[in-house]
Coordinates of C-alpha atoms and ligand atoms in Angstrom, one line a residue:
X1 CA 89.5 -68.2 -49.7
X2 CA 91.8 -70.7 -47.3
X3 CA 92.7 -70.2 -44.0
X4 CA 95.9 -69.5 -45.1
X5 CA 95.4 -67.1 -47.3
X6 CA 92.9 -65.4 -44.6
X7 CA 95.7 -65.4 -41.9
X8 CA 98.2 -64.0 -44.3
X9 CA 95.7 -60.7 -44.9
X10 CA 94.9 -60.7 -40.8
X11 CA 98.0 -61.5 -39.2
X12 CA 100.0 -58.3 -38.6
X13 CA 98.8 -55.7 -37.3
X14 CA 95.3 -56.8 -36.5
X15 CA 95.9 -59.9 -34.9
X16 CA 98.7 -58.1 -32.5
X17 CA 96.1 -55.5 -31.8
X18 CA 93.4 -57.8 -30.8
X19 CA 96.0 -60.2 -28.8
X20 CA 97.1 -56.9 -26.4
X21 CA 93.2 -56.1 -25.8
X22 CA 92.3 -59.6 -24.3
X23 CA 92.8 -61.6 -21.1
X24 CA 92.8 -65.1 -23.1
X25 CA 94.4 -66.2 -26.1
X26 CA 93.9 -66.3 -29.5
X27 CA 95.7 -68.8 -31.4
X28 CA 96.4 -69.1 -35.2
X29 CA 97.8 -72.4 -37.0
X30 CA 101.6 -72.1 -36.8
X31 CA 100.8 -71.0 -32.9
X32 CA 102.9 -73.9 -30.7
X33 CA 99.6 -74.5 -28.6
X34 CA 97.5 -74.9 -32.2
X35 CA 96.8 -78.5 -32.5
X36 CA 95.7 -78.5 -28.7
X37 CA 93.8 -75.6 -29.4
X38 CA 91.9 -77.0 -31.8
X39 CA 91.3 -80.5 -30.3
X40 CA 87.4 -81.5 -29.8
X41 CA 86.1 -83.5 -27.0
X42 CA 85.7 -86.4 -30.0
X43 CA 89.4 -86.6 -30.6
X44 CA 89.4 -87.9 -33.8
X45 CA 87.3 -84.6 -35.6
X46 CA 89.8 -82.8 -37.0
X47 CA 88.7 -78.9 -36.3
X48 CA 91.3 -76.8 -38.7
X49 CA 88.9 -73.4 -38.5
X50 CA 91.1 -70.1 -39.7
X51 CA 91.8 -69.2 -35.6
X52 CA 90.7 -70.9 -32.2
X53 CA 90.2 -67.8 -29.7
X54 CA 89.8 -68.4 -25.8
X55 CA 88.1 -65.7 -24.2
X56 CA 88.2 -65.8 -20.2
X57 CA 85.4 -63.0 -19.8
X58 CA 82.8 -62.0 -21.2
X59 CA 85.1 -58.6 -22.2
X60 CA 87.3 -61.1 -24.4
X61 CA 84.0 -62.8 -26.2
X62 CA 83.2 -58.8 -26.9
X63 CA 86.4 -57.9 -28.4
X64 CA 87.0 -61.4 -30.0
X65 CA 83.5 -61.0 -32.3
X66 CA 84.5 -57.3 -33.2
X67 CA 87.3 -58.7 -34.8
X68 CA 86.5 -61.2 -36.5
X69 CA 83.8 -59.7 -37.6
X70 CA 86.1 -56.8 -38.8
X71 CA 88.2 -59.2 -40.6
X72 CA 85.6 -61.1 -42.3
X73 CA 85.7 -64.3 -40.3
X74 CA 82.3 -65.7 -39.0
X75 CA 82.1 -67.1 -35.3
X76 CA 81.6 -71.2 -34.2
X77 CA 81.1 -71.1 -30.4
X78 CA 82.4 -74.2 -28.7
X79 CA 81.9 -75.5 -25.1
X80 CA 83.6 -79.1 -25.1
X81 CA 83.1 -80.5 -28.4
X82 CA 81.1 -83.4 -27.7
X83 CA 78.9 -82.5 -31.0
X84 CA 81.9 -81.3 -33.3
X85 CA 81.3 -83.7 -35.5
X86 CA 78.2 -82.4 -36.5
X87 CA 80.2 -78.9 -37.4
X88 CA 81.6 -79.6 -40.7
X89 CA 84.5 -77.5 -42.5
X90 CA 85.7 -74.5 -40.3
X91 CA 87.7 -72.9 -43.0
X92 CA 86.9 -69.0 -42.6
X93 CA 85.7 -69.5 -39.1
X94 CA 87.4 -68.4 -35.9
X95 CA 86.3 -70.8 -33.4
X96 CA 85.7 -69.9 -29.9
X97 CA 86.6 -72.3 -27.0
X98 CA 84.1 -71.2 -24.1
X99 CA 86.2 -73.5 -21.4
X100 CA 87.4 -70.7 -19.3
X101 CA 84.6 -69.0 -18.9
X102 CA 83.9 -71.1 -15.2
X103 CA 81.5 -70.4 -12.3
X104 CA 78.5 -72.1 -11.0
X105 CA 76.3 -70.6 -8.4
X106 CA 73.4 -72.0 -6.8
X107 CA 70.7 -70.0 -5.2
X108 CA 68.7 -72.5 -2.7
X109 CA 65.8 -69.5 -2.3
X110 CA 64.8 -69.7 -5.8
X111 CA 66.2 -72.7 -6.5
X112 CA 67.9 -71.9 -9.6
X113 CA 71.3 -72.5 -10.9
X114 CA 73.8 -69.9 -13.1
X115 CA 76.3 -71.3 -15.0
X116 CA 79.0 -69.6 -17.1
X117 CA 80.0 -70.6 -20.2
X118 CA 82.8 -73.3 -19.8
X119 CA 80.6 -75.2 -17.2
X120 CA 80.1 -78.8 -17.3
X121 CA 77.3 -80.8 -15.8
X122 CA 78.9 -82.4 -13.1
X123 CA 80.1 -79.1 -11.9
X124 CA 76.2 -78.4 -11.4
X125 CA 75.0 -81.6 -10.4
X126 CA 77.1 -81.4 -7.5
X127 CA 76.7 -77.8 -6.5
X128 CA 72.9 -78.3 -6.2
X129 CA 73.2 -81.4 -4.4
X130 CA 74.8 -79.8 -1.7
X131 CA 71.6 -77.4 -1.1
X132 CA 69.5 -80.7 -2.0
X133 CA 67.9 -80.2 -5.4
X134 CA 68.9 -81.3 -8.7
X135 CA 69.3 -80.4 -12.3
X136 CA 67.5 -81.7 -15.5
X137 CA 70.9 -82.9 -16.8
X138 CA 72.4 -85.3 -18.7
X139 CA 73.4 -89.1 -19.0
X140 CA 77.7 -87.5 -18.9
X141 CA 79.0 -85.4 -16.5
X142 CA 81.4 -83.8 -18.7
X143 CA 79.1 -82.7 -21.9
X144 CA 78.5 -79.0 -21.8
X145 CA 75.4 -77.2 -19.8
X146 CA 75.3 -74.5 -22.3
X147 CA 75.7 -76.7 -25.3
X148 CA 73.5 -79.2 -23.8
X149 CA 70.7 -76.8 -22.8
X150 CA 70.9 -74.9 -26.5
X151 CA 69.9 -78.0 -28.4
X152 CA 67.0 -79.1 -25.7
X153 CA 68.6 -81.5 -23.3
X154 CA 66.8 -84.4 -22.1
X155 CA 67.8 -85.8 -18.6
X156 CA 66.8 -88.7 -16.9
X157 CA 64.4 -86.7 -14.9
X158 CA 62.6 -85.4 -18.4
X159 CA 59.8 -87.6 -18.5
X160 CA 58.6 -85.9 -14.8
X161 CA 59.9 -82.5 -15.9
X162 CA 60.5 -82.2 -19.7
X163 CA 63.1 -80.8 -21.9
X164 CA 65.5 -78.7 -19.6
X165 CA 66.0 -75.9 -21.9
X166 CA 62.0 -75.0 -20.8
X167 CA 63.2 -75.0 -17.3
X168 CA 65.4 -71.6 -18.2
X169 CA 64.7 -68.5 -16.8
X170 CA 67.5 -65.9 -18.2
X171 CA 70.5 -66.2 -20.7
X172 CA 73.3 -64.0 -21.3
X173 CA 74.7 -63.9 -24.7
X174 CA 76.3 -61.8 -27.0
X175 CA 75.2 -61.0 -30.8
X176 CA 77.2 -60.9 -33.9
X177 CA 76.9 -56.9 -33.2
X178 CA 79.2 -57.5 -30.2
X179 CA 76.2 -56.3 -28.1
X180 CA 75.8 -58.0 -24.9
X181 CA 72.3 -58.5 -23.7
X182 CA 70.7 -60.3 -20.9
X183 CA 67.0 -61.9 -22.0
X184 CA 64.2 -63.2 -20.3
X185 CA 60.8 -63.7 -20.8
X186 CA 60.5 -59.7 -20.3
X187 CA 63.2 -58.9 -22.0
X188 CA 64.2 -59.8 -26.2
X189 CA 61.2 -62.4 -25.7
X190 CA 61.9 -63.8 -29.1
X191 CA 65.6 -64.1 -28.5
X192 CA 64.8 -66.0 -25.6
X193 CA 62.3 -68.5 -27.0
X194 CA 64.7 -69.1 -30.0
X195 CA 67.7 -70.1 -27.7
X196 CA 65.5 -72.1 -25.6
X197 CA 65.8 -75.0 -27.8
X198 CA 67.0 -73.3 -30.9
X199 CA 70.7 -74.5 -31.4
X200 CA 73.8 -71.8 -30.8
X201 CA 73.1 -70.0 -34.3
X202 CA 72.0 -67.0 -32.4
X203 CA 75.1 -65.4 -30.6
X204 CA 77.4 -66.6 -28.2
X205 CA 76.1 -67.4 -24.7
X206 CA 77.8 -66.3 -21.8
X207 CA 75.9 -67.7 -18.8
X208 CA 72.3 -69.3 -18.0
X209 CA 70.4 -69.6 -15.4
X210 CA 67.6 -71.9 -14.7
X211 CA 64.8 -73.7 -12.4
X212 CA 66.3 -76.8 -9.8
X213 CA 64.1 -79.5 -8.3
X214 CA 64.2 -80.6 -4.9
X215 CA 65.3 -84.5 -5.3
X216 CA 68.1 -85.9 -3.0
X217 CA 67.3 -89.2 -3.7
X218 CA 66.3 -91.5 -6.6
X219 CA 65.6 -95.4 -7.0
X220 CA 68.2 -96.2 -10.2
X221 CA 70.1 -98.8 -11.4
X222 CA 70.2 -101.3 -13.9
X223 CA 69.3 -104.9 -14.7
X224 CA 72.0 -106.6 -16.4
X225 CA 70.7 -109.9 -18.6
X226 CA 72.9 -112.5 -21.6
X227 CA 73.2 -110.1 -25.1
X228 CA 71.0 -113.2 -26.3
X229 CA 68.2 -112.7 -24.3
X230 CA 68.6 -108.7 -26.3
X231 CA 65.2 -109.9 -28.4
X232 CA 62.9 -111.4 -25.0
X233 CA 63.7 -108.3 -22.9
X234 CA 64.0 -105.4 -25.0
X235 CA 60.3 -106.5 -26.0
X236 CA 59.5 -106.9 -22.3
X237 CA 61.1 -103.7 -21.7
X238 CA 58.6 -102.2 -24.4
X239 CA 55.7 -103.4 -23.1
X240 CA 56.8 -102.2 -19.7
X241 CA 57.3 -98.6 -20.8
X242 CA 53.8 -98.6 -21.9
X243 CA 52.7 -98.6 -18.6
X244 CA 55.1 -96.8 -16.5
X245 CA 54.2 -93.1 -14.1
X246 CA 55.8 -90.1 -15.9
X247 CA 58.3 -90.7 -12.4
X248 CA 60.0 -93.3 -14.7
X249 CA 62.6 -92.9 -17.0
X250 CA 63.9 -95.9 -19.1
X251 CA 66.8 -97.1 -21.6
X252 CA 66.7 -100.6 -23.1
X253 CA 70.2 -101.1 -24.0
X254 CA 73.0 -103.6 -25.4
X255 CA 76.6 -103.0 -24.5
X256 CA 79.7 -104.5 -26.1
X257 CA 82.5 -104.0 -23.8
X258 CA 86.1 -104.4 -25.2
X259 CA 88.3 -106.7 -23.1
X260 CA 90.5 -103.4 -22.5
X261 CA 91.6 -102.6 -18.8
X262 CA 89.9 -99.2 -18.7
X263 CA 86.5 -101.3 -18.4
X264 CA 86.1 -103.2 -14.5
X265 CA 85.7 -106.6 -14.2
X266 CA 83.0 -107.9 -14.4
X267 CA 82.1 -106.3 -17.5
X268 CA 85.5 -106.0 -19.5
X269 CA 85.2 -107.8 -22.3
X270 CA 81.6 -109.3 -21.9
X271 CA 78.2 -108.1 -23.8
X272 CA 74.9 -107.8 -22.5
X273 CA 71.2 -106.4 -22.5
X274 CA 70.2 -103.8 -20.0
X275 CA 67.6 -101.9 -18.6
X276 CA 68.6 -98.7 -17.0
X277 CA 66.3 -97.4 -14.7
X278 CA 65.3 -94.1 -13.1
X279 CA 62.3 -93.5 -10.5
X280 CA 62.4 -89.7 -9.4
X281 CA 59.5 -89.9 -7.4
X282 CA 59.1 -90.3 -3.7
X283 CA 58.2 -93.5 -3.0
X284 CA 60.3 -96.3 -3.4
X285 CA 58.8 -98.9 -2.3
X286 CA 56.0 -98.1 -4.8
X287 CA 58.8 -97.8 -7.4
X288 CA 60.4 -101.2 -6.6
X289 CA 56.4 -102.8 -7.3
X290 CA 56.2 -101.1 -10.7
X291 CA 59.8 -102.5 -12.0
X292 CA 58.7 -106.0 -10.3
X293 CA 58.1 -107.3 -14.1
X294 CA 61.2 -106.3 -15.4
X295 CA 62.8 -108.3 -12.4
X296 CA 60.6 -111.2 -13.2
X297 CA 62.6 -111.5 -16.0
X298 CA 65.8 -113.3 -13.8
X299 CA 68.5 -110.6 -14.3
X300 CA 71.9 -111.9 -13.9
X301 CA 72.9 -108.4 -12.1
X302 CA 70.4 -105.7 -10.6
X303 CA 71.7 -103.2 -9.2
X304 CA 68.8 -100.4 -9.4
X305 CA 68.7 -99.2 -5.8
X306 CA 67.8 -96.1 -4.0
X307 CA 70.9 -93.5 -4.5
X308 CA 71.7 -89.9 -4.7
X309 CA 70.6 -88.1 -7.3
X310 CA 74.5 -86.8 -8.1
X311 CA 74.7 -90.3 -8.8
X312 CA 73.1 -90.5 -12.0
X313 CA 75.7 -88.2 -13.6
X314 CA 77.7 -91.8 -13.6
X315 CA 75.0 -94.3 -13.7
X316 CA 75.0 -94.3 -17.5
X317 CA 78.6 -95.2 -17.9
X318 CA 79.3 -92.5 -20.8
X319 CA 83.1 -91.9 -20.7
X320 CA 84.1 -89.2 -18.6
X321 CA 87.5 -88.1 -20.7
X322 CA 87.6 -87.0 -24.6
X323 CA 87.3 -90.0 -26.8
X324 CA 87.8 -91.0 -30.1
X325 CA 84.4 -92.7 -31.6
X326 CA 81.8 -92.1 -33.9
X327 CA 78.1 -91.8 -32.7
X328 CA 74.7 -90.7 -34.2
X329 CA 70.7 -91.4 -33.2
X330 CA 67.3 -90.5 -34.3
X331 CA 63.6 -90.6 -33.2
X332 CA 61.6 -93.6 -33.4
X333 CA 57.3 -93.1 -33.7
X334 CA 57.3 -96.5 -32.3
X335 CA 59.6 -99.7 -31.1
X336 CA 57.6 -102.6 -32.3
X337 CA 59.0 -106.3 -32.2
X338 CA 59.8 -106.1 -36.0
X339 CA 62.1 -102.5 -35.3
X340 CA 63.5 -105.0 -32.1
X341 CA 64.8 -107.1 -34.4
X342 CA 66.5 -104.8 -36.8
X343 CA 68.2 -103.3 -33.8
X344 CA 69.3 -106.4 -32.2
X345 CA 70.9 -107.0 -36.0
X346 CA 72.5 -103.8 -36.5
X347 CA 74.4 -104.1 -33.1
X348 CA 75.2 -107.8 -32.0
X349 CA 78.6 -109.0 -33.5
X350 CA 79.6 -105.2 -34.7
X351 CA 82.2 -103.2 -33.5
X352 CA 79.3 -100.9 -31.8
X353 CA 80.5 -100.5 -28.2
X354 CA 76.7 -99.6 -26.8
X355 CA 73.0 -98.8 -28.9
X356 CA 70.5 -97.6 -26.6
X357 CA 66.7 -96.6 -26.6
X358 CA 65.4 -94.2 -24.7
X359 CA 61.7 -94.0 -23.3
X360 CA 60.3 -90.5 -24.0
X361 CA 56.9 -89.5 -23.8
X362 CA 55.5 -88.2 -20.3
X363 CA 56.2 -84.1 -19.5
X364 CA 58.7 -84.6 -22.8
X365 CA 55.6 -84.7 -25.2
X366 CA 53.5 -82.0 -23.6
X367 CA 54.1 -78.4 -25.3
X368 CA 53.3 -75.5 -23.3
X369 CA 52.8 -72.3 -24.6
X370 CA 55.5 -70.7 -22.1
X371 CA 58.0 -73.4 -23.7
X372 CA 61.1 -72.3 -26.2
X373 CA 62.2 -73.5 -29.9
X374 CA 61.7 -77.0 -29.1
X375 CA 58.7 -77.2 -26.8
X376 CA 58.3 -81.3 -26.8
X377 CA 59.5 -84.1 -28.6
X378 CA 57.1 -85.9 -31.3
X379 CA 58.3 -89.2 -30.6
X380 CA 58.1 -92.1 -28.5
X381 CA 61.5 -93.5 -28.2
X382 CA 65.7 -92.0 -29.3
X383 CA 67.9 -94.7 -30.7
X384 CA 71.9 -93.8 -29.8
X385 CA 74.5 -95.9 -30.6
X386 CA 78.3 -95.0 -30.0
X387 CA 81.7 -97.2 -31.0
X388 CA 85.4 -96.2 -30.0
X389 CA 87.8 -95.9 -32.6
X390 CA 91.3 -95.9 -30.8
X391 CA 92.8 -97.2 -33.9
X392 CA 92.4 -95.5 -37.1
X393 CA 92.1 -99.3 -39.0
X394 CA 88.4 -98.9 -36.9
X395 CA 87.5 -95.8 -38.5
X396 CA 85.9 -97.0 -41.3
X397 CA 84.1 -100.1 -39.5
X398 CA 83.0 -98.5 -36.2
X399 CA 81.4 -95.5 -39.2
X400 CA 79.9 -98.6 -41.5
X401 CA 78.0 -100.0 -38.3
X402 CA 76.7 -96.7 -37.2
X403 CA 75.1 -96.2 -40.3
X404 CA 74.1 -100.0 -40.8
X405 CA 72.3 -98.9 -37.4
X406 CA 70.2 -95.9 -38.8
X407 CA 69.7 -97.5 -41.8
X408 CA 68.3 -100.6 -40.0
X409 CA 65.7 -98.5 -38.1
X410 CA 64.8 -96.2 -40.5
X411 CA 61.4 -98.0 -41.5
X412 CA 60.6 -96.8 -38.0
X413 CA 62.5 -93.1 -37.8
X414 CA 60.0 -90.0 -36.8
X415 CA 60.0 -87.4 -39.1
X416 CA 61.4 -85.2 -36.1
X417 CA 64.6 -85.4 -34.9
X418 CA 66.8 -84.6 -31.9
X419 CA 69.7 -81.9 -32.6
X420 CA 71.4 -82.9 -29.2
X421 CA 71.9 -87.0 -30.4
X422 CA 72.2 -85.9 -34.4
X423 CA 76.2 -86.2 -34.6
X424 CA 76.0 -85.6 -38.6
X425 CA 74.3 -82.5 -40.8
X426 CA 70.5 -83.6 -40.9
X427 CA 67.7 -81.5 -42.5
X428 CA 67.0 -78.7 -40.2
X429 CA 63.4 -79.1 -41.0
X430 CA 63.4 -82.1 -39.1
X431 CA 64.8 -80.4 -35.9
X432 CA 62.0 -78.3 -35.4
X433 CA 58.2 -78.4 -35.9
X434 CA 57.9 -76.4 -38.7
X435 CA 56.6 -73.3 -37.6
X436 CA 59.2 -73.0 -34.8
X437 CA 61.7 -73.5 -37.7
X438 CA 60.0 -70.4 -39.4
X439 CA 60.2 -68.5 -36.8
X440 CA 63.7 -68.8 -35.7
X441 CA 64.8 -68.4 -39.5
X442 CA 62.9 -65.1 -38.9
X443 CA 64.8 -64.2 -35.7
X444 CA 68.6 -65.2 -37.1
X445 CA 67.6 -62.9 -40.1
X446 CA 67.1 -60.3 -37.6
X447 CA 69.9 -60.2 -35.1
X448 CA 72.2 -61.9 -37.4
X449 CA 72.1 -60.6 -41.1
X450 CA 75.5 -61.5 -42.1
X451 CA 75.2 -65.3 -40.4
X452 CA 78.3 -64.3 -38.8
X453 CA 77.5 -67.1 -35.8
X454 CA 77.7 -71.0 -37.0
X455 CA 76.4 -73.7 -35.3
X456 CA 76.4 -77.1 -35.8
X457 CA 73.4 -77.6 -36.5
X458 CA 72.4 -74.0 -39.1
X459 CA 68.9 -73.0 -39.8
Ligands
LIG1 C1 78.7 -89.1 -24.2 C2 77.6 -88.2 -24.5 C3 76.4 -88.2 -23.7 C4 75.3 -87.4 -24.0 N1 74.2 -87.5 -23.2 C5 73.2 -86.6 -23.5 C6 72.0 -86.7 -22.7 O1 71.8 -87.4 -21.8 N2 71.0 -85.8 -23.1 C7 71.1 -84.9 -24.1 O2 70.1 -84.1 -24.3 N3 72.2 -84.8 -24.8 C8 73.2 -85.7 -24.6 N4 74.3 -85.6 -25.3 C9 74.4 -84.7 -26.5 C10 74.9 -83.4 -26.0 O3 73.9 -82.7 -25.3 C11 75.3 -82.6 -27.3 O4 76.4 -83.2 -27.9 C12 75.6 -81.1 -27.0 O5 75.6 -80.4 -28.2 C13 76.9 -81.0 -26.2 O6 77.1 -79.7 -25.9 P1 78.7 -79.3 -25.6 O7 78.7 -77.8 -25.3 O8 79.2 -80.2 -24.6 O9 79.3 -79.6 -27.0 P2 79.8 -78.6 -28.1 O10 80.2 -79.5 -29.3 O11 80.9 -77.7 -27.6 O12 78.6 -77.7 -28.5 C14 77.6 -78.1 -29.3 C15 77.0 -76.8 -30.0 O13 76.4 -76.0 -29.0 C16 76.6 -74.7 -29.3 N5 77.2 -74.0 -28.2 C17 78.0 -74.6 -27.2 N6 78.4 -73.6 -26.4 C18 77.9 -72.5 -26.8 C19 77.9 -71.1 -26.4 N7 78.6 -70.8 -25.3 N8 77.3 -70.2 -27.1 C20 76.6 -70.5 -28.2 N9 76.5 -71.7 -28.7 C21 77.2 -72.7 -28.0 C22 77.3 -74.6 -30.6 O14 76.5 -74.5 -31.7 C23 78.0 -75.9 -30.6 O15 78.4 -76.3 -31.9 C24 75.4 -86.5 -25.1 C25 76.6 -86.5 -25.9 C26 77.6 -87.3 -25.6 C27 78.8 -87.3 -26.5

């Protein structure tokens, strides 16, 4: 059945009824706010789901899932839409903006951190820094915490302090029932473990809360170099990372920049090879000798430097307002010189605007037993690679390139994967180890026997 079609059997009465019982908005295609309703952080995904509702309290998410459950819609919870791609046709599907849903609180005692459902990182980043701790977020200020903490969420802090969804200590959601529950590790135990890396497939999250770290300060930057030096310092880089404290956290990258004035001189327009780096420890000066060789190398820029940890919100240059780009990435088991080559020829001289490798390993590969879903990664390095499509003629080159650039690696892709950096449907028995992906088949079975909740990333 189409949307249309859908709409036609729930517009009158039921929609008028549910539109007098909520505090937000639901909006149906027709609606003079529709196509901004629908918009996705990735401007270009073009979300066309049967309804877009926009609760403002947790009352409205209540309401909102009794209906649409009652009118045989299922549910897709959306913070920002920075992984909307990944979500596929919405026909059927009421999706549910969570942007309203603000608040940030930071309690210095415990140091934790709450954050409703419409929070961004940033938003966090800089409430804690005013009490002096920090957040295990990510490399944008703008992508979603609850989004971002669903999927796993790997910071620049995670090889000292691992995936941040393990650093969670309560979420409140509610279930395709239209119950709302709080969970912990005391209570719904395997609710909690399956959201704790899980995806959103298992209701609609309200607000978490989670563990802080006391860092004001960090030693971060990067070391700028020619984009034909890529092959000499990304294998420098490598051999580097082999050595590093778990304080570290590294990205060898190359960045196209397009001579547009939104980019500052002196980048606009030029292309390089970069190390990012990040030291979260305490001593700098120790800090500066470990990245000595990397400055051996005779960077033509080096700007890594002791900062605030708020900083690093910004330090990886991801752009701050919706865009319109196509992205994707994977997990590599290893970066030798021969994968350092295919990189360097999948990116140099195509429209890709950056291609990055992360250094994982450290507290990222150690599972716990008191860890979620996705208790570690299995995999020593996540390619990314990103290219802006303001003009529709790039569409279909910007898309060729990206999958030139998993193509080009796959000789060296891990059989795991990362939900948060998989812009595009991948098997979901990649996502998890494969009991964890048993198990959480088990516990969406339980709580959610109609699979009224879609994510975009299913079981
Ligand atoms: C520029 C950029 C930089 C990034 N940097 C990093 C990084 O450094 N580290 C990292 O780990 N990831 C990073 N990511 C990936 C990011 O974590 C994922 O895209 C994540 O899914 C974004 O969450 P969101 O809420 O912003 O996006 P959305 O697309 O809104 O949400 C993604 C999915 O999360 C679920 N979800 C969101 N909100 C809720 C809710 N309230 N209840 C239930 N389910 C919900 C839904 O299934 C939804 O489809 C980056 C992405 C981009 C585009």
């Amino acid at each position: 059945m189409d949307n249309a079609m859908q709409l036609a059997e729930v517009r009158a009465p039921q929609v008028r009824d549910v539109r007098a019982n909520l505090v937000g908005e639901l909006v149906l295609p027709g609606d003079s706010t529709w196509d901004e309703a629908r918009l996705a952080w990735i401007l270009n995904v073009d979300q066309r789901p049967a309804a877009v509702a926009i609760p403002e309290d947790v009352n409205d998410v209540i309401e909102i899932v009794h209906w649409a459950v009652d009118s045989g819609f299922r549910i897709a919870p959306q913070g920002t839409g920075h992984n909307a791609g990944a979500m596929g046709d919405l026909a059927g599907t009421v999706l549910m903006k969570m942007h309203r849903l603000k608040g940030v609180t930071i309690d210095p005692e415990t140091r934790t951190a709450r954050a409703m459902a419409g929070s961004i990182w940033i938003e966090v980043v800089e409430a804690a820094a005013e009490h002096g701790l920090a957040a295990l977020a990510g490399s944008s200020p703008d992508v979603g915490v609850i989004g971002y903490t669903l999927g796993g969420g790997l910071s620049w802090l995670a090889r000292k302090h691992g995936i941040g969804a393990n650093q969670v200590t309560a979420i409140e959601v509610v279930t395709a029932d239209g119950e709302f529950r709080r969970v912990d590790r005391e209570n719904d135990p395997d609710l909690f473990w399956a959201l704790r890396g899980g995806g959103g497939s298992f209701g609609i999250v309200t607000a978490i809360e989670f563990n802080l770290f006391p860092i004001t300060e960090v030693y971060a930057g990067w070391l700028f170099f020619p984009i034909d030096r890529a092959g000499e310092v990304l294998r420098a880089w490598r051999d580097w990372t082999e050595t590093v404290p778990d304080e570290i956290t590294s990205v060898g990258r190359l960045l196209q920049l397009p001579p547009i004035p939104e980019i500052p001189e002196p980048f606009r327009g030029n292309s390089y090879a970069a190390v990012e780096v990040i030291y979260s420890g305490e001593d700098f000066n120790a800090a500066a000798a470990v990245i000595e060789p990397l400055r051996a190398l005779g960077p033509m820029m080096d700007t890594v430097t002791a900062m605030p940890v708020a900083g690093l919100s910004h330090l990886h240059m991801d752009p701050e307002q919706p865009v319109a780009g196509a992205a994707d990435g994977g997990m590599l088991d290893s970066f030798e010189d021969a994968a350092i080559d295919a990189f360097v020829g999948a990116v140099v001289g195509t429209p890709l605007l950056s291609a990055e490798i992360r250094h994982l390993g450290g507290a990222v590969a150690r599972p716990k037993a008191e860890h979620g879903a996705l208790a570690s990664f299995d995999a020593e390095y996540l390619a990314f690679t990103a290219g802006m499509i303001p003009v529709p003629e790039l569409d279909g080159p910007v898309r060729v390139a990206v999958h030139g650039f998993l193509a080009a690696l796959e000789p060296w892709t891990a059989g795991h994967t990362y939900l948060n950096f998989a812009e595009g449907r991948r098997d979901a028995r990649t996502l998890w180890t494969p009991t964890a992906h048993k198990r959480l088949r088990r516990i969406k079975a339980a709580i959610d026997p109609g699979d009224v909740i879609r994510s975009n990333h299913p079981l």
